Amino acid sequence: SACGTKSTGEKKSEDVIKIGVNLELSGNVASFGQSALNGFTLALDEINAAGGINGKKLEIIKYDNKSDNTEAASVATRLITQDKVPIIFGAVTSGNTMAFINIAEANKVPVLTATATNPDVTVDPKTGKVREYVFRTCFIDPFQGTAMAKFATEELKVKRAAILKDNTSPYSVGLAKFFTEGFKAGGGEVVADENFTVNDQDFRSILTKIKNLNPDFIYVPAYYEQVGQIVKQAREMGINVAFGGSDGWDSPKLIEIAGKDALKNCYITNHYSPDRDDPKVKEFVKKYKEKYGNVPDALAALGYDTGYVLAAALKNAKEITPEAIKDALKNVKDVEGVTGKISIDEQHNAKKGLVILEFVDGKQTYKKFIEP
Ligand code: PHE
């Protein structure tokens, strides 16, 4: 009965800290949610094995937001009102996170995302004010977009960029804007700025239009399902120029969809490379592989680091309440992660470097590190 369930829950709640998880475990970007959850779970398991937080074990309460805005909002409501979690981890994408931050703020429950990079996630663009209850452990898109613009201009030496973006995604729209600003500032010209939507599968007519404008570079700040089709179809049409991409390309599915040959001459910005020569990264990759059987992608790495950021905040929180956890998150400083050293700044973001990766034989290959 509901009554029985509740009393068990209450007894348990004395020795556990419930952590709400709102992730894309199925749908359009399912591989993001799966990886983020794996990394986050690995960290929480380690933290629990080491005694938990002041004797309390961390307990994940997770729901699938199905990569959908409406679902992400109802998952947040469920976590807050039904499960009464003091903190929500998620979502992966900027759009799905933005879909529930108002709910979290209205209920004064903090949100910690490892991955949502659009600036508006932590700062309300209408008021310019920092959102009190929203935090992230990753860099933001002005940095990611301009880094690709600079790389394209200075290293690939291209001058005529075409942009292909999902105009239903705040992430994609934001990155296109930041890239454009950076590319123009570097003396380049944006010869096309084309839109698609998340359900599109056939990009041939947009690509024909782009091809006729003769760009020497195509920037596609989007997620792997669409990116895979775009790159594949472009190559089939004889478009062989370099593609630039963003963290949203990071999925094993991309290679399955596009094929490794199509991915030749493609470069992306990302949060981490498993190939970095750092003992911390090596140790993480080894542990992750042992548990899940594959090499951790950036989502897994960010999920893992965010588990430790959360632990640092919980250790310092005066009590385990949403309010006290929110206050502690503001003061997170110098958490050494596999994606870099994490401190939460005044804008509730983490200033971290990024990597430029090149697809070589279908494998993301480390090219360059860019300081924050
Ligand atoms: N940055 C993406 C967004 O905001 C999410 C993402 C992060 C995807 C890291 C892949 C890797 O929507």
Tab-separated table of C-alpha atoms and ligand atoms in Angstrom:
chain	number	residue	atom	x	y	z
A	1	SER	CA	0.000	0.000	0.000
A	2	ALA	CA	0.968	3.627	-0.362
A	3	CYS	CA	1.142	3.803	3.425
A	4	GLY	CA	3.546	0.872	3.698
A	5	THR	CA	5.743	2.249	0.966
A	6	LYS	CA	5.914	5.580	2.658
A	7	SER	CA	6.961	4.293	6.060
A	8	THR	CA	9.742	2.204	4.513
A	9	GLY	CA	10.844	5.248	2.589
A	10	GLU	CA	10.941	7.360	5.715
A	11	LYS	CA	12.984	4.904	7.680
A	12	LYS	CA	15.410	4.618	4.810
A	13	SER	CA	15.642	8.369	4.289
A	14	GLU	CA	17.656	8.686	7.512
A	15	ASP	CA	20.656	6.907	6.068
A	16	VAL	CA	20.413	7.785	2.399
A	17	ILE	CA	20.568	10.948	0.375
A	18	LYS	CA	18.239	10.773	-2.605
A	19	ILE	CA	19.660	12.095	-5.846
A	20	GLY	CA	17.115	12.808	-8.560
A	21	VAL	CA	18.202	11.984	-12.096
A	22	ASN	CA	16.456	13.431	-15.164
A	23	LEU	CA	18.151	12.078	-18.275
A	24	GLU	CA	17.738	11.224	-21.951
A	25	LEU	CA	17.743	7.433	-21.572
A	26	SER	CA	15.743	6.829	-24.752
A	27	GLY	CA	14.780	8.839	-27.819
A	28	ASN	CA	16.767	11.044	-30.167
A	29	VAL	CA	19.849	11.485	-27.971
A	30	ALA	CA	19.661	8.297	-25.896
A	31	SER	CA	23.378	7.593	-26.054
A	32	PHE	CA	24.031	10.906	-24.260
A	33	GLY	CA	21.805	10.008	-21.325
A	34	GLN	CA	23.107	6.459	-21.066
A	35	SER	CA	26.734	7.583	-20.967
A	36	ALA	CA	26.088	10.419	-18.520
A	37	LEU	CA	24.237	8.016	-16.231
A	38	ASN	CA	27.028	5.427	-16.434
A	39	GLY	CA	29.696	7.961	-15.512
A	40	PHE	CA	27.605	9.488	-12.739
A	41	THR	CA	26.752	6.043	-11.323
A	42	LEU	CA	30.407	4.991	-11.338
A	43	ALA	CA	31.315	8.058	-9.278
A	44	LEU	CA	28.454	7.571	-6.823
A	45	ASP	CA	29.346	3.891	-6.392
A	46	GLU	CA	32.919	4.901	-5.553
A	47	ILE	CA	31.740	7.574	-3.136
A	48	ASN	CA	29.397	5.098	-1.428
A	49	ALA	CA	32.111	2.443	-1.249
A	50	ALA	CA	34.322	4.989	0.485
A	51	GLY	CA	31.645	5.533	3.171
A	52	GLY	CA	29.227	7.926	1.502
A	53	ILE	CA	28.659	11.463	2.749
A	54	ASN	CA	29.025	11.686	6.521
A	55	GLY	CA	27.859	8.093	6.781
A	56	LYS	CA	24.927	8.497	4.408
A	57	LYS	CA	24.764	6.575	1.152
A	58	LEU	CA	23.790	8.253	-2.097
A	59	GLU	CA	20.731	6.751	-3.752
A	60	ILE	CA	19.893	7.480	-7.392
A	61	ILE	CA	16.238	7.954	-8.270
A	62	LYS	CA	16.142	8.089	-12.033
A	63	TYR	CA	13.590	8.680	-14.756
A	64	ASP	CA	13.891	8.735	-18.514
A	65	ASN	CA	12.935	12.075	-20.075
A	66	LYS	CA	12.875	10.372	-23.491
A	67	SER	CA	14.913	13.229	-25.030
A	68	ASP	CA	11.741	15.297	-24.928
A	69	ASN	CA	11.027	18.728	-23.413
A	70	THR	CA	7.567	17.898	-22.099
A	71	GLU	CA	8.775	14.651	-20.549
A	72	ALA	CA	11.762	16.417	-18.988
A	73	ALA	CA	9.365	18.842	-17.297
A	74	SER	CA	7.111	16.091	-15.964
A	75	VAL	CA	10.086	14.088	-14.716
A	76	ALA	CA	11.252	17.150	-12.794
A	77	THR	CA	7.813	17.584	-11.246
A	78	ARG	CA	7.731	13.909	-10.270
A	79	LEU	CA	11.190	14.048	-8.686
A	80	ILE	CA	10.324	17.164	-6.713
A	81	THR	CA	6.770	16.508	-5.573
A	82	GLN	CA	6.626	12.714	-5.384
A	83	ASP	CA	10.181	11.653	-4.555
A	84	LYS	CA	11.070	14.871	-2.748
A	85	VAL	CA	14.674	14.828	-3.885
A	86	PRO	CA	16.876	17.684	-2.625
A	87	ILE	CA	18.765	17.932	-5.940
A	88	ILE	CA	18.298	17.009	-9.593
A	89	PHE	CA	21.120	15.814	-11.844
A	90	GLY	CA	20.434	16.486	-15.540
A	91	ALA	CA	19.376	16.931	-18.181
A	92	VAL	CA	22.005	16.356	-20.863
A	93	THR	CA	20.842	18.789	-23.536
A	94	SER	CA	20.376	22.495	-23.095
A	95	GLY	CA	16.829	22.324	-24.467
A	96	ASN	CA	15.707	19.537	-22.138
A	97	THR	CA	17.335	21.259	-19.170
A	98	MET	CA	15.712	24.596	-19.989
A	99	ALA	CA	12.382	22.790	-20.132
A	100	PHE	CA	12.384	22.249	-16.365
A	101	ILE	CA	14.549	24.902	-14.732
A	102	ASN	CA	11.500	27.086	-14.116
A	103	ILE	CA	9.863	24.231	-12.231
A	104	ALA	CA	12.992	23.653	-10.154
A	105	GLU	CA	13.368	27.355	-9.413
A	106	ALA	CA	9.713	27.734	-8.430
A	107	ASN	CA	10.140	24.816	-6.010
A	108	LYS	CA	13.586	25.967	-4.881
A	109	VAL	CA	15.286	22.679	-5.759
A	110	PRO	CA	18.784	22.902	-7.238
A	111	VAL	CA	19.617	21.489	-10.670
A	112	LEU	CA	23.107	20.336	-11.582
A	113	THR	CA	23.797	19.608	-15.234
A	114	ALA	CA	27.072	18.103	-16.412
A	115	THR	CA	26.565	18.858	-20.059
A	116	ALA	CA	24.087	21.610	-21.004
A	117	THR	CA	26.313	24.246	-22.584
A	118	ASN	CA	23.937	26.990	-23.768
A	119	PRO	CA	24.586	30.178	-21.738
A	120	ASP	CA	20.872	30.712	-21.013
A	121	VAL	CA	20.770	27.567	-18.877
A	122	THR	CA	22.342	29.346	-15.901
A	123	VAL	CA	21.627	32.971	-16.777
A	124	ASP	CA	18.150	34.234	-17.659
A	125	PRO	CA	18.593	36.125	-20.941
A	126	LYS	CA	15.566	38.321	-20.234
A	127	THR	CA	16.843	39.710	-16.943
A	128	GLY	CA	20.560	38.983	-17.239
A	129	LYS	CA	20.342	37.465	-13.756
A	130	VAL	CA	22.005	34.248	-12.667
A	131	ARG	CA	19.471	31.533	-11.948
A	132	GLU	CA	19.840	30.850	-8.228
A	133	TYR	CA	19.158	27.129	-8.381
A	134	VAL	CA	20.879	26.098	-11.608
A	135	PHE	CA	24.510	24.991	-11.865
A	136	ARG	CA	26.718	23.243	-14.392
A	137	THR	CA	30.122	21.602	-14.486
A	138	CYS	CA	30.954	22.203	-18.169
A	139	PHE	CA	32.146	25.100	-20.300
A	140	ILE	CA	29.636	27.166	-22.267
A	141	ASP	CA	28.917	27.644	-25.960
A	142	PRO	CA	30.413	31.084	-26.641
A	143	PHE	CA	33.744	29.405	-25.880
A	144	GLN	CA	32.969	26.266	-27.891
A	145	GLY	CA	31.626	28.163	-30.925
A	146	THR	CA	34.435	30.687	-31.149
A	147	ALA	CA	37.079	27.993	-30.568
A	148	MET	CA	35.869	26.176	-33.701
A	149	ALA	CA	35.777	29.456	-35.642
A	150	LYS	CA	39.371	30.169	-34.673
A	151	PHE	CA	40.516	26.634	-35.479
A	152	ALA	CA	38.795	26.742	-38.877
A	153	THR	CA	40.309	30.111	-39.716
A	154	GLU	CA	43.814	29.597	-38.384
A	155	GLU	CA	44.493	25.898	-38.827
A	156	LEU	CA	42.227	24.793	-41.646
A	157	LYS	CA	42.662	28.183	-43.301
A	158	VAL	CA	39.100	28.270	-44.615
A	159	LYS	CA	37.312	31.463	-45.625
A	160	ARG	CA	33.790	30.605	-46.750
A	161	ALA	CA	31.725	28.782	-44.148
A	162	ALA	CA	28.241	27.358	-44.487
A	163	ILE	CA	26.208	26.689	-41.356
A	164	LEU	CA	23.581	23.996	-41.012
A	165	LYS	CA	21.652	24.132	-37.757
A	166	ASP	CA	18.594	22.711	-36.002
A	167	ASN	CA	16.539	25.828	-35.392
A	168	THR	CA	14.312	24.043	-32.873
A	169	SER	CA	17.314	23.534	-30.568
A	170	PRO	CA	18.608	26.423	-28.421
A	171	TYR	CA	21.971	24.656	-28.335
A	172	SER	CA	22.269	24.568	-32.112
A	173	VAL	CA	20.980	28.121	-32.601
A	174	GLY	CA	23.348	29.477	-29.945
A	175	LEU	CA	26.424	27.744	-31.343
A	176	ALA	CA	25.656	28.931	-34.887
A	177	LYS	CA	25.568	32.498	-33.582
A	178	PHE	CA	28.802	32.225	-31.589
A	179	PHE	CA	30.585	30.531	-34.481
A	180	THR	CA	29.403	33.234	-36.895
A	181	GLU	CA	30.679	36.011	-34.636
A	182	GLY	CA	34.057	34.346	-34.279
A	183	PHE	CA	34.385	33.454	-37.938
A	184	LYS	CA	33.570	36.990	-39.105
A	185	ALA	CA	35.933	38.463	-36.533
A	186	GLY	CA	38.661	36.292	-38.063
A	187	GLY	CA	37.981	37.709	-41.532
A	188	GLY	CA	35.847	34.835	-42.843
A	189	GLU	CA	32.519	34.981	-44.608
A	190	VAL	CA	29.403	32.958	-43.752
A	191	VAL	CA	27.979	32.107	-47.175
A	192	ALA	CA	24.963	30.105	-45.973
A	193	ASP	CA	22.996	29.726	-42.758
A	194	GLU	CA	20.461	26.954	-43.243
A	195	ASN	CA	17.943	25.396	-40.879
A	196	PHE	CA	16.512	21.954	-40.304
A	197	THR	CA	14.391	20.474	-37.538
A	198	VAL	CA	14.982	17.568	-35.236
A	199	ASN	CA	12.803	15.107	-37.179
A	200	ASP	CA	14.472	15.684	-40.544
A	201	GLN	CA	16.138	12.698	-42.172
A	202	ASP	CA	16.735	13.895	-45.713
A	203	PHE	CA	19.103	16.822	-46.062
A	204	ARG	CA	19.789	16.563	-49.798
A	205	SER	CA	17.963	19.674	-50.908
A	206	ILE	CA	19.604	21.892	-48.259
A	207	LEU	CA	22.957	20.327	-49.115
A	208	THR	CA	22.423	21.015	-52.821
A	209	LYS	CA	21.790	24.659	-51.999
A	210	ILE	CA	24.927	24.762	-49.874
A	211	LYS	CA	27.012	22.996	-52.498
A	212	ASN	CA	26.045	25.582	-55.112
A	213	LEU	CA	27.345	28.362	-52.856
A	214	ASN	CA	30.747	26.714	-52.883
A	215	PRO	CA	31.772	26.889	-49.211
A	216	ASP	CA	35.154	25.589	-48.085
A	217	PHE	CA	33.852	24.565	-44.652
A	218	ILE	CA	30.516	23.454	-43.185
A	219	TYR	CA	29.681	23.971	-39.516
A	220	VAL	CA	27.001	21.688	-38.085
A	221	PRO	CA	26.391	22.354	-34.379
A	222	ALA	CA	23.863	19.585	-33.770
A	223	TYR	CA	23.316	16.103	-32.336
A	224	TYR	CA	24.592	12.816	-33.735
A	225	GLU	CA	21.374	11.434	-35.280
A	226	GLN	CA	21.002	14.348	-37.704
A	227	VAL	CA	24.740	14.983	-38.021
A	228	GLY	CA	25.283	11.368	-39.095
A	229	GLN	CA	22.766	11.701	-41.933
A	230	ILE	CA	24.077	15.123	-42.964
A	231	VAL	CA	27.697	14.034	-43.246
A	232	LYS	CA	26.785	10.776	-44.976
A	233	GLN	CA	24.506	12.442	-47.531
A	234	ALA	CA	26.980	15.283	-48.137
A	235	ARG	CA	29.775	12.869	-48.975
A	236	GLU	CA	27.474	10.868	-51.261
A	237	MET	CA	26.757	14.134	-53.099
A	238	GLY	CA	30.449	14.790	-53.563
A	239	ILE	CA	30.736	17.487	-50.906
A	240	ASN	CA	34.226	16.788	-49.624
A	241	VAL	CA	35.067	19.981	-47.711
A	242	ALA	CA	35.892	19.892	-44.025
A	243	PHE	CA	33.052	19.731	-41.516
A	244	GLY	CA	33.214	21.382	-38.121
A	245	GLY	CA	31.124	20.085	-35.270
A	246	SER	CA	30.486	20.396	-31.572
A	247	ASP	CA	30.126	18.185	-28.492
A	248	GLY	CA	26.748	17.010	-29.798
A	249	TRP	CA	28.593	14.825	-32.330
A	250	ASP	CA	29.982	12.699	-29.516
A	251	SER	CA	28.298	9.328	-29.781
A	252	PRO	CA	29.318	5.848	-30.936
A	253	LYS	CA	26.120	6.041	-33.009
A	254	LEU	CA	27.627	8.753	-35.206
A	255	ILE	CA	30.100	6.329	-36.740
A	256	GLU	CA	27.349	3.737	-37.244
A	257	ILE	CA	25.157	6.241	-39.071
A	258	ALA	CA	27.732	8.151	-41.131
A	259	GLY	CA	30.375	5.481	-41.624
A	260	LYS	CA	34.033	6.116	-40.959
A	261	ASP	CA	34.915	7.186	-44.511
A	262	ALA	CA	32.342	9.980	-44.524
A	263	LEU	CA	33.797	11.244	-41.246
A	264	LYS	CA	37.175	11.888	-42.826
A	265	ASN	CA	37.988	15.602	-42.696
A	266	CYS	CA	35.638	16.256	-39.764
A	267	TYR	CA	36.691	18.170	-36.643
A	268	ILE	CA	34.833	18.786	-33.409
A	269	THR	CA	35.167	20.632	-30.144
A	270	ASN	CA	34.698	18.460	-27.077
A	271	HIS	CA	35.133	18.319	-23.303
A	272	TYR	CA	37.679	15.573	-22.996
A	273	SER	CA	39.749	12.990	-24.803
A	274	PRO	CA	40.242	9.487	-23.374
A	275	ASP	CA	43.690	9.553	-24.990
A	276	ARG	CA	45.047	12.360	-22.856
A	277	ASP	CA	48.261	11.402	-21.143
A	278	ASP	CA	47.066	12.014	-17.601
A	279	PRO	CA	47.100	9.349	-14.857
A	280	LYS	CA	43.647	10.451	-13.690
A	281	VAL	CA	42.175	9.986	-17.156
A	282	LYS	CA	43.899	6.613	-17.600
A	283	GLU	CA	42.580	5.354	-14.274
A	284	PHE	CA	39.040	6.502	-15.100
A	285	VAL	CA	39.094	4.928	-18.572
A	286	LYS	CA	40.273	1.633	-17.051
A	287	LYS	CA	37.594	1.554	-14.343
A	288	TYR	CA	34.864	2.587	-16.744
A	289	LYS	CA	35.841	-0.071	-19.276
A	290	GLU	CA	35.865	-2.724	-16.584
A	291	LYS	CA	32.352	-1.818	-15.527
A	292	TYR	CA	30.658	-1.002	-18.847
A	293	GLY	CA	32.837	-2.622	-21.497
A	294	ASN	CA	33.493	0.437	-23.645
A	295	VAL	CA	35.678	3.541	-23.700
A	296	PRO	CA	33.984	6.447	-21.899
A	297	ASP	CA	32.921	9.352	-24.106
A	298	ALA	CA	32.737	12.980	-22.951
A	299	LEU	CA	29.258	12.494	-21.503
A	300	ALA	CA	30.500	9.660	-19.319
A	301	ALA	CA	33.495	11.721	-18.212
A	302	LEU	CA	31.339	14.744	-17.388
A	303	GLY	CA	28.837	12.553	-15.551
A	304	TYR	CA	31.659	11.063	-13.519
A	305	ASP	CA	33.170	14.431	-12.616
A	306	THR	CA	29.766	15.777	-11.704
A	307	GLY	CA	29.304	12.946	-9.213
A	308	TYR	CA	32.413	14.228	-7.409
A	309	VAL	CA	31.289	17.862	-7.642
A	310	LEU	CA	28.014	16.833	-6.073
A	311	ALA	CA	29.841	14.929	-3.325
A	312	ALA	CA	31.986	17.988	-2.574
A	313	ALA	CA	28.872	20.133	-2.244
A	314	LEU	CA	27.046	17.577	-0.087
A	315	LYS	CA	30.052	17.287	2.233
A	316	ASN	CA	30.079	21.039	2.746
A	317	ALA	CA	26.323	21.526	2.960
A	318	LYS	CA	25.167	22.559	6.445
A	319	GLU	CA	22.310	20.103	6.134
A	320	ILE	CA	20.825	17.924	3.431
A	321	THR	CA	18.153	20.302	2.200
A	322	PRO	CA	17.700	21.833	-1.250
A	323	GLU	CA	18.566	25.251	0.133
A	324	ALA	CA	21.773	24.162	1.870
A	325	ILE	CA	22.889	22.097	-1.130
A	326	LYS	CA	22.289	25.092	-3.402
A	327	ASP	CA	24.455	27.255	-1.123
A	328	ALA	CA	27.200	24.626	-1.060
A	329	LEU	CA	27.185	24.280	-4.856
A	330	LYS	CA	28.011	27.977	-5.151
A	331	ASN	CA	31.206	27.348	-3.223
A	332	VAL	CA	32.522	24.316	-5.072
A	333	LYS	CA	36.192	24.912	-5.714
A	334	ASP	CA	39.040	23.021	-7.371
A	335	VAL	CA	37.486	19.593	-7.774
A	336	GLU	CA	40.102	17.680	-9.808
A	337	GLY	CA	38.202	15.874	-12.533
A	338	VAL	CA	38.975	13.906	-15.647
A	339	THR	CA	37.609	16.789	-17.721
A	340	GLY	CA	39.689	19.371	-15.869
A	341	LYS	CA	39.668	21.246	-12.600
A	342	ILE	CA	36.151	22.302	-11.663
A	343	SER	CA	35.215	25.453	-9.751
A	344	ILE	CA	31.739	26.940	-9.916
A	345	ASP	CA	31.982	30.618	-10.859
A	346	GLU	CA	29.597	33.543	-10.181
A	347	GLN	CA	27.601	32.617	-13.287
A	348	HIS	CA	27.238	29.041	-11.957
A	349	ASN	CA	29.435	27.712	-14.780
A	350	ALA	CA	32.778	25.918	-14.781
A	351	LYS	CA	35.669	27.480	-16.646
A	352	LYS	CA	37.436	24.637	-18.392
A	353	GLY	CA	39.506	24.066	-21.478
A	354	LEU	CA	38.334	22.158	-24.516
A	355	VAL	CA	39.836	19.739	-26.989
A	356	ILE	CA	39.729	19.761	-30.767
A	357	LEU	CA	39.349	16.252	-32.113
A	358	GLU	CA	39.683	14.943	-35.651
A	359	PHE	CA	37.943	11.825	-36.913
A	360	VAL	CA	40.626	9.459	-38.138
A	361	ASP	CA	39.369	6.041	-39.251
A	362	GLY	CA	36.129	6.809	-37.453
A	363	LYS	CA	37.940	7.450	-34.201
A	364	GLN	CA	38.009	10.803	-32.428
A	365	THR	CA	41.684	11.655	-32.433
A	366	TYR	CA	43.187	14.256	-30.154
A	367	LYS	CA	44.529	17.280	-32.036
A	368	LYS	CA	44.760	20.169	-29.687
A	369	PHE	CA	43.893	21.567	-26.264
A	370	ILE	CA	42.457	25.073	-25.975
A	371	GLU	CA	42.848	26.897	-22.665
A	372	PRO	CA	39.726	28.497	-21.191
B	1	PHE	N1	26.269	20.480	-24.873
B	1	PHE	C1	25.111	19.766	-25.380
B	1	PHE	C2	23.880	20.629	-25.127
B	1	PHE	O1	23.923	21.565	-24.415
B	1	PHE	C3	24.974	18.414	-24.735
B	1	PHE	C4	26.192	17.536	-24.901
B	1	PHE	C5	27.274	17.624	-24.033
B	1	PHE	C6	26.262	16.609	-25.924
B	1	PHE	C7	28.414	16.816	-24.176
B	1	PHE	C8	27.391	15.792	-26.089
B	1	PHE	C9	28.476	15.917	-25.225
B	1	PHE	O2	22.819	20.382	-25.635
